[in-house]
Structures are given as structure tokens and as C-alpha cells.
CSV table of C-alpha atoms and ligand atoms in Angstrom, one decimal:
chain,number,residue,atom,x,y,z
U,37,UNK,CA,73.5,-41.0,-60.7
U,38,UNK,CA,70.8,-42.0,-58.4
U,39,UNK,CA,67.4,-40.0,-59.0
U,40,UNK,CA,65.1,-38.2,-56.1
U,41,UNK,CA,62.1,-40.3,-56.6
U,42,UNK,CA,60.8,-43.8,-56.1
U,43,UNK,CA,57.5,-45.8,-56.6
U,44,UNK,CA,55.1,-47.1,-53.7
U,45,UNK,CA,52.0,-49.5,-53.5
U,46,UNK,CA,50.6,-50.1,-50.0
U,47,UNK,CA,49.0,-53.8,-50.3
U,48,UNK,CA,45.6,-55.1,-50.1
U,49,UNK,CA,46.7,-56.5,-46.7
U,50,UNK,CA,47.9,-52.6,-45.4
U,51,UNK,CA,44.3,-51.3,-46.4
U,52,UNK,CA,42.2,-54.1,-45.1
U,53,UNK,CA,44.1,-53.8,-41.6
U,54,UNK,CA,43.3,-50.1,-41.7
U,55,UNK,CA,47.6,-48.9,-41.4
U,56,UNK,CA,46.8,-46.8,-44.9
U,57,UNK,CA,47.2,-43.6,-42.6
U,58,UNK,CA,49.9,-44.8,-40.2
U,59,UNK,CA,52.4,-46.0,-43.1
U,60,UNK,CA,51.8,-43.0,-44.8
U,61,UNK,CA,52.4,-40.7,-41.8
U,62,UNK,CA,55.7,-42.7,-41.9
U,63,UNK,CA,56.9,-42.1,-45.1
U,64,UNK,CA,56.4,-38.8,-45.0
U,65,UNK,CA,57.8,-38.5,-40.9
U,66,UNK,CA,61.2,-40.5,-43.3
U,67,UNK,CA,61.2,-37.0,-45.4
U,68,UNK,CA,59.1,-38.1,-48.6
U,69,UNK,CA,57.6,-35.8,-50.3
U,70,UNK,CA,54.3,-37.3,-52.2
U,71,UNK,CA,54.2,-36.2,-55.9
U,72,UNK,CA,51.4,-38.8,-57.2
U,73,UNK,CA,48.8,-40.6,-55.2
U,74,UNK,CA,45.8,-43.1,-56.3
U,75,UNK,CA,43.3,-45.5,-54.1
U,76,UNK,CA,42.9,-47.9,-56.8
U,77,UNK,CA,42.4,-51.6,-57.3
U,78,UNK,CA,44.9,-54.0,-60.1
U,79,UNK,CA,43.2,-55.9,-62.8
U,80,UNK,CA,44.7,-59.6,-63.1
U,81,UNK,CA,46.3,-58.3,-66.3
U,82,UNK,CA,47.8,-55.2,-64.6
U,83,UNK,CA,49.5,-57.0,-61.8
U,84,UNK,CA,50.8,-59.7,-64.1
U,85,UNK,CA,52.7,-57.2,-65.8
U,86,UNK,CA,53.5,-55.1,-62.9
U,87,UNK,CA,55.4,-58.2,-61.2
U,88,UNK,CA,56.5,-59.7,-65.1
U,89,UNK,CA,60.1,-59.8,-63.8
U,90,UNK,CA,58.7,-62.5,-61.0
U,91,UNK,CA,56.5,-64.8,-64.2
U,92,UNK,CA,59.5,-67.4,-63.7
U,93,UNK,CA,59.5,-67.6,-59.4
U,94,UNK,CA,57.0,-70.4,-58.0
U,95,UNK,CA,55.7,-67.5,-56.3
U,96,UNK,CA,54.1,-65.6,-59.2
U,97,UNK,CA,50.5,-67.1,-59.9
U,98,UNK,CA,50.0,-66.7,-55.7
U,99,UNK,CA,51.5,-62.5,-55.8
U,100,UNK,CA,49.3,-61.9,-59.5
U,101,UNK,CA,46.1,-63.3,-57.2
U,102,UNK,CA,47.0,-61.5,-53.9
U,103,UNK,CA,48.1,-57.8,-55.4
U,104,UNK,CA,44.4,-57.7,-57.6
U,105,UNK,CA,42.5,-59.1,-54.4
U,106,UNK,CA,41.6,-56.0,-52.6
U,107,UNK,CA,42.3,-52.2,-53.3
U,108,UNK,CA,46.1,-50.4,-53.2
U,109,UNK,CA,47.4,-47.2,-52.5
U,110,UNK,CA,50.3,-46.2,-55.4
U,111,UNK,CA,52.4,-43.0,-55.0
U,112,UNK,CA,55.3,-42.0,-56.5
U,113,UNK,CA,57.6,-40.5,-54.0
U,114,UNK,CA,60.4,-37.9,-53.6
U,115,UNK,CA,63.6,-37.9,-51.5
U,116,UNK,CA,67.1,-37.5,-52.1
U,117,UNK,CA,68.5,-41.0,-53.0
U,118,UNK,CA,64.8,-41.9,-53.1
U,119,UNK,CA,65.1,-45.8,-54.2
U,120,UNK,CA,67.8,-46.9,-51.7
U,121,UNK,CA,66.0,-44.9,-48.6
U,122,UNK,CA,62.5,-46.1,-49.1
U,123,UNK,CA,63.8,-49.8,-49.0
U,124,UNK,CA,65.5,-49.1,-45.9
U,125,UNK,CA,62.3,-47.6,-44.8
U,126,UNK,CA,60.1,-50.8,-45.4
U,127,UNK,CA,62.7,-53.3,-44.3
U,128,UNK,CA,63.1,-56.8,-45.5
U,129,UNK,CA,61.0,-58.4,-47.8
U,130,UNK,CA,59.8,-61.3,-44.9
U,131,UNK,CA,58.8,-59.0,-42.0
U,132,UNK,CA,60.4,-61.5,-39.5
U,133,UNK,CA,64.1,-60.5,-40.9
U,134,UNK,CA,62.9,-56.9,-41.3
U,135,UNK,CA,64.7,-54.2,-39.0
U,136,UNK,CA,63.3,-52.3,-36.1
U,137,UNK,CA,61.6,-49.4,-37.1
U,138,UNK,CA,60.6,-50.7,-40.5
U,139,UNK,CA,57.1,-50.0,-42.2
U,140,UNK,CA,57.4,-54.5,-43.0
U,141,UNK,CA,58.6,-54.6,-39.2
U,142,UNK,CA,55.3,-53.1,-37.9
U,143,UNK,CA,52.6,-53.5,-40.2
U,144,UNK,CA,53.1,-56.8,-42.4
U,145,UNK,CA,51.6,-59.9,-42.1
U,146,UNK,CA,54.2,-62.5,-44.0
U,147,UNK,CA,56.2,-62.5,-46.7
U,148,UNK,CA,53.5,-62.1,-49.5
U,149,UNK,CA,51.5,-60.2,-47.3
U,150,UNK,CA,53.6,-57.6,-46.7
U,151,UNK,CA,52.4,-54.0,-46.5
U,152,UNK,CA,54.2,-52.1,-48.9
U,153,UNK,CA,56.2,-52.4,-52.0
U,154,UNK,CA,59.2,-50.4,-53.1
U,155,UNK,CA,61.2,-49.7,-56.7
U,156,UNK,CA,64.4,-51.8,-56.2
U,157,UNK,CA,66.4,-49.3,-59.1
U,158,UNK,CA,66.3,-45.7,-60.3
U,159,UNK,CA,65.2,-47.3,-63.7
U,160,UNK,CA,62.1,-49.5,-62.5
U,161,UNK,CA,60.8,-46.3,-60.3
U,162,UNK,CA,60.8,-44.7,-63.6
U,163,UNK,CA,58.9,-47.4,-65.2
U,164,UNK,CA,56.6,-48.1,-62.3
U,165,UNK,CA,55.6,-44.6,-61.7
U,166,UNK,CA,54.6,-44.7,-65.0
U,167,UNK,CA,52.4,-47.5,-65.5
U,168,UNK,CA,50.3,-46.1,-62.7
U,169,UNK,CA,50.7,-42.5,-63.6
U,170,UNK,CA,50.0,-40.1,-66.2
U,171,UNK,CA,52.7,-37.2,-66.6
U,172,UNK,CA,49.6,-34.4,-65.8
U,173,UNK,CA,48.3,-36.9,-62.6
U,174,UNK,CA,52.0,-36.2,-61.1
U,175,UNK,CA,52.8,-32.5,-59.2
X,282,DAT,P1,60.5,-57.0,-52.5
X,282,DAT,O1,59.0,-56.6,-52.5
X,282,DAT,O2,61.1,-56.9,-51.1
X,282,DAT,O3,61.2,-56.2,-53.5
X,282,DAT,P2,60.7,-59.2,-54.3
X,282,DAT,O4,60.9,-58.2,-55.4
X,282,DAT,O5,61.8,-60.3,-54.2
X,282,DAT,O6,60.6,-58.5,-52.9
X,282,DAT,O7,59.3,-60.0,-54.4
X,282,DAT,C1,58.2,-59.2,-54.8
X,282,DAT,C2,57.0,-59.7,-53.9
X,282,DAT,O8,56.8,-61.1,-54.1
X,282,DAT,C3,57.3,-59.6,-52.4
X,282,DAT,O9,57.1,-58.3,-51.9
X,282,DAT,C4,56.3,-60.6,-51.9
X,282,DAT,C5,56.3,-61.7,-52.9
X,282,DAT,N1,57.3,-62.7,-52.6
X,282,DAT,C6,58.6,-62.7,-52.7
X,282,DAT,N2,59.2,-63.8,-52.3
X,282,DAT,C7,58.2,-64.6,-51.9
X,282,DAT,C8,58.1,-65.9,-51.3
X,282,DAT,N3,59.2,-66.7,-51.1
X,282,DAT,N4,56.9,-66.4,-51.0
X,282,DAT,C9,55.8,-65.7,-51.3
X,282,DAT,N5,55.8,-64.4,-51.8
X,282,DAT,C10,57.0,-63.9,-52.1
X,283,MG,MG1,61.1,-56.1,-55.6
């Protein structure tokens, strides 16, 4: 059964082009509830365990370097069928194939660039929240 809640980062590249506010406005304009929010900034080691799942992709060593480069917003968010809604939300993971209307559509940059990150299961929300969240920093 799906859970109510997913995880969020918005990306060095959403803070430094100053769309913080506006993609937040539009998560909670989708009906998202915020239940744990942090300015914060990745350590190497963090973000190579966040994105572990990606050590194999020729992709890795640049996304490691790129999500510790600059500061993130993380939330954990809350929704009915939470995971699947927040990907439709941001769209596509290249913002050129990403829908109309999409967070990805209007505010990334490229594909690595791109804005905002979103739990792909009910499991890794779990786990996500979590390694950015203590159980008394969510409410
Ligand atoms: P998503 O973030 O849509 O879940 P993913 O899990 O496949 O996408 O990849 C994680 C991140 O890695 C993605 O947001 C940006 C980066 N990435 C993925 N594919 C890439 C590629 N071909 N070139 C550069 N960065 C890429
Ligand atoms: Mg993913």
C-alpha cells in the first residue's frame, strides 16, 4: 500500500537561481503538506551515500561533486499517494522531455542540473527522510 509521504531536496542549482520560494509555493499549490524542512549543505561523504544506488552509472563522480557544491533545501513531504504525485510534479528527469507545468519544466537547467529531487518508492522516501531527518526534527 502506497504511504502519504515523500522525500525532497531542491538542488544547488534551484538555490543559486533564487526559485527556493517559487518551487516551494508549488509544492504546496500541488496539496503537500511540509512535515520536515532544513537549508543545509551535503558533505562529499553524504551525497555519495545519498546517490549509492547511482556508484555504478558514468554519471556518479559528476552528481557526488554537483549535489555537495552549493547549499539544498530537504523536506520530507505529505500527500495522499505522496511518491507517485511528487514525481509527476517535477516531471522528467532531463527538463527538455519534462511535461508542461512541471517544477523540472520551469526551473531546471539540464539533466544534472535539475532543480529538485524526488523518492522514486515508498521504501527509499522512508530511507531518505531519514538520513536527513531525526524523528523529533519531523511534525
Ligand atoms: P531522478 O532524479 O529523475 O530520479 P535518476 O534517479 O535516474 O533521476 O538520477 C539521479 C540524478 O542523477 C538525476 O536527478 C540527475 C543525475 N543524472 C541522471 N542521469 C544523468 C545523466 N545521463 N547525465 C548527468 N546526470 C544525470
Ligand atoms: Mg531517482
Amino acid at each position: 500500500m502506497a504511504t502519504n509521504r515523500t522525500f525532497t531536496m531542491l538542488k544547488p542549482d534551484a538555490i543559486e537561481n533564487n526559485y527556493t520560494g517559487k518551487i516551494i509555493d508549488m509544492i504546496i499549490g500541488a496539496g503537500f503538506k511540509i512535515k520536515a524542512m532544513k537549508y543545509t549543505q551535503l558533505t562529499e561523504a553524504q551525497a555519495k551515500e545519498f546517490y549509492a544506488v547511482h556508484s555504478e552509472r558514468p554519471f556518479y563522480g559528476e552528481l557526488v561533486e554537483y549535489m555537495c557544491s552549493g547549499p539544498i533545501v530537504a523536506a520530507i513531504l505529505e500527500k495522499d499517494n505522496a511518491v507517485e504525485d511528487f514525481r509527476t510534479l517535477i516531471g522528467a528527469t532531463d527538463p527538455a522531455e519534462a511535461a508542461a507545468g512541471t517544477i523540472r519544466a520551469a526551473y531546471a537547467e539540464s539533466k544534472g542540473r535539475n532543480a529538485c529531487h524526488g523518492s522514486d518508492s515508498d521504501e527509499n522516501a522512508e530511507i531518505e527522510g531519514m538520513f536527513h531527518f531525526a524523528a523529533n526534527e519531523i511534525f
